[in-house]
Coordinates of C-alpha atoms in Angstrom, one line a residue:
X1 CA 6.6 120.1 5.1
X2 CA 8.0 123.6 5.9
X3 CA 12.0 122.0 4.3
X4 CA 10.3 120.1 1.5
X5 CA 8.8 123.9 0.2
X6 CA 12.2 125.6 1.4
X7 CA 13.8 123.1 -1.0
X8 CA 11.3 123.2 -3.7
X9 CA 9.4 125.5 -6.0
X10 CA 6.1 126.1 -5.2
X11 CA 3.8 127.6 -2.8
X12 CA 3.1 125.4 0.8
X13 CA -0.7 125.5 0.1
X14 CA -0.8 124.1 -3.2
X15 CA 2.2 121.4 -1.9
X16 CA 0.0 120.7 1.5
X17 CA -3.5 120.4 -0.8
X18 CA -1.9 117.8 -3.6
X19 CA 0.0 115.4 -0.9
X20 CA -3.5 113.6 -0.7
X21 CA -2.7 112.1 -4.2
X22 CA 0.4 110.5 -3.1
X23 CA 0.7 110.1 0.4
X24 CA -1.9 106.8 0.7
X25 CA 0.1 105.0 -2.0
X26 CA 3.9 105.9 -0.7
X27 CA 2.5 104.5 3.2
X28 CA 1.3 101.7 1.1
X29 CA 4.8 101.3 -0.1
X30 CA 6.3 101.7 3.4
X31 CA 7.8 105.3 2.0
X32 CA 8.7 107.8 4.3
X33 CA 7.7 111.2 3.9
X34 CA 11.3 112.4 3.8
X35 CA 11.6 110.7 0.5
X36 CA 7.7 111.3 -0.9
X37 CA 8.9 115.4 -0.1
X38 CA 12.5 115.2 -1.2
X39 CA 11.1 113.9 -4.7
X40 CA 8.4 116.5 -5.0
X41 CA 10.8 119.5 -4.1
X42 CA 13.3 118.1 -7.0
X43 CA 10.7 117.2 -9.6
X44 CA 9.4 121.2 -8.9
X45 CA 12.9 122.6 -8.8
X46 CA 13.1 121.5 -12.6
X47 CA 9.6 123.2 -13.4
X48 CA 6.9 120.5 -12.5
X49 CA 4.0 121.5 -11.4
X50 CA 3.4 120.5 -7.6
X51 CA 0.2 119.1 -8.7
X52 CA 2.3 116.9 -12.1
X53 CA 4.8 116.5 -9.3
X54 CA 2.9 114.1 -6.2
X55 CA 0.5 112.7 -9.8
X56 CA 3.7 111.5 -11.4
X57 CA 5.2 110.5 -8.0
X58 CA 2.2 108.1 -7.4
X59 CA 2.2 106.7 -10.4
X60 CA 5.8 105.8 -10.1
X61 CA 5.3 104.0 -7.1
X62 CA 2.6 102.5 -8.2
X63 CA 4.6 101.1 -11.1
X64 CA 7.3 100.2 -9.1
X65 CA 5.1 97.7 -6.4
X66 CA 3.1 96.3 -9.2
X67 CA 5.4 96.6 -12.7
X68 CA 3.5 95.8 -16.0
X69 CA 4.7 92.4 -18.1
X70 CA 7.2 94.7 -20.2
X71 CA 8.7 96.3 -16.9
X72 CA 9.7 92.7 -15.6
X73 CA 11.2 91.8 -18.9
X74 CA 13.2 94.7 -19.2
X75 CA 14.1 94.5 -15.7
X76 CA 15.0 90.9 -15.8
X77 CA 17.3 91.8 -19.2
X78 CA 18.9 93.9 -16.5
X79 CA 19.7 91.1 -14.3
X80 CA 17.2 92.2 -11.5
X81 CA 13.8 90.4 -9.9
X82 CA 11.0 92.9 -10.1
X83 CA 10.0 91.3 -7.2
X84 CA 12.5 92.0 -5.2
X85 CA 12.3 95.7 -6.4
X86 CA 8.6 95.6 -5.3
X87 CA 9.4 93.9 -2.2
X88 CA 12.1 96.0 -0.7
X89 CA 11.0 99.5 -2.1
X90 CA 9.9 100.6 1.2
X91 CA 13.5 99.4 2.4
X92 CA 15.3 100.9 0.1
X93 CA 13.2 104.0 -0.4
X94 CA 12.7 105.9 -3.5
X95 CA 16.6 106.9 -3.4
X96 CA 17.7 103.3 -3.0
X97 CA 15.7 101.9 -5.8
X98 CA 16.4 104.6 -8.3
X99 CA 20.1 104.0 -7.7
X100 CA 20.0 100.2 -7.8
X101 CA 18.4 100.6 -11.4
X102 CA 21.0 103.0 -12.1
X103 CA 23.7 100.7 -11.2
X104 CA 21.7 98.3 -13.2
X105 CA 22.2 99.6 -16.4
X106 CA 25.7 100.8 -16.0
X107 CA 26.6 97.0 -15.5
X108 CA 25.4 96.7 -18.4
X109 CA 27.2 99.7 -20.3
X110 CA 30.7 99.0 -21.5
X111 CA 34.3 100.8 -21.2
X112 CA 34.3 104.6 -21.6
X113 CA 30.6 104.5 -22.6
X114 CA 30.0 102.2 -25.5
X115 CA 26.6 100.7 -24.9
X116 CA 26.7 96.5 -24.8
X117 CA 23.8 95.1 -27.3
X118 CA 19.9 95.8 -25.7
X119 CA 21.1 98.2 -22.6
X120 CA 19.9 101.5 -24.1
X121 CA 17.3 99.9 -25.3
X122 CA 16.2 98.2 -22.1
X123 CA 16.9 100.6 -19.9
X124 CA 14.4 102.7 -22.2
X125 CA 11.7 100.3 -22.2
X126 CA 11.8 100.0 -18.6
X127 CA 11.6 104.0 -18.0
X128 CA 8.5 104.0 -20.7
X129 CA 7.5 101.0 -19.3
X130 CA 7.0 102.5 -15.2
X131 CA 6.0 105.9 -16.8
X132 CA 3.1 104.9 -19.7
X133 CA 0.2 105.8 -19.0
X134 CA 0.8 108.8 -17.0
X135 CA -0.9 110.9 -19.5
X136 CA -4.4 110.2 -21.3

């Protein structure tokens, strides 16, 4: 707890009292906290609020174990199984997933840039996709 302030931006109570909205659901996921306190101490570092911070961060895993119809279409336009992104997100950790994606759409991006047909767009949906809903 004491590194994942040291890295971040905000104060260890207000980290240590919002970890209840994210912890149960990144154990669910088999997430350690290394990566539930890494994420929070980037996504405060470029001005979220701790409390946005573990509320986005729980939705995110959420919609990464259980993504909605448009997140699987998007994802299998991508050329991967959400399944197998649910499955393995424990395995692979929030690092390891967000980096498969990644590599995901830059299979899908042609030389020095140019954008094949749908990527953009895909890779768009899919981000809208795991993040609606995160505000009323």
């Amino acid at each position: 707890m004491v590194s994942a302030v040291g890295h971040g931006k905000m104060p260890f109570g207000e980290f240590a009292g919002s970890l209840s909205t994210v912890l149960p659901i990144a154990s669910s996921a088999h997430l350690g906290f290394d990566q539930v306190g890494g994420a929070i101490a980037i996504l405060t570092n470029h001005g979220t609020s701790v409390r946005e911070a573990t509320q986005e961060l729980a939705f995110s895993i959420r919609a990464l174990q259980a993504p909605n119809n448009v997140a699987v279409l998007e994802m299998q336009r991508l050329g991967l199984s959400s399944v197998d992104v649910s499955t393995h997100l424990g395995q692979r950790g929030l690092t390891g997933t967000i980096q498969l994606l990644e590599q995901a759409v830059l299979q899908h991006i042609g030389p020095a840039g140019v954008e094949r047909a749908g990527c953009v767009a895909g890779a768009a949906n899919v981000a809208v996709s795991l993040w609606k809903g995160r505000r009323p």
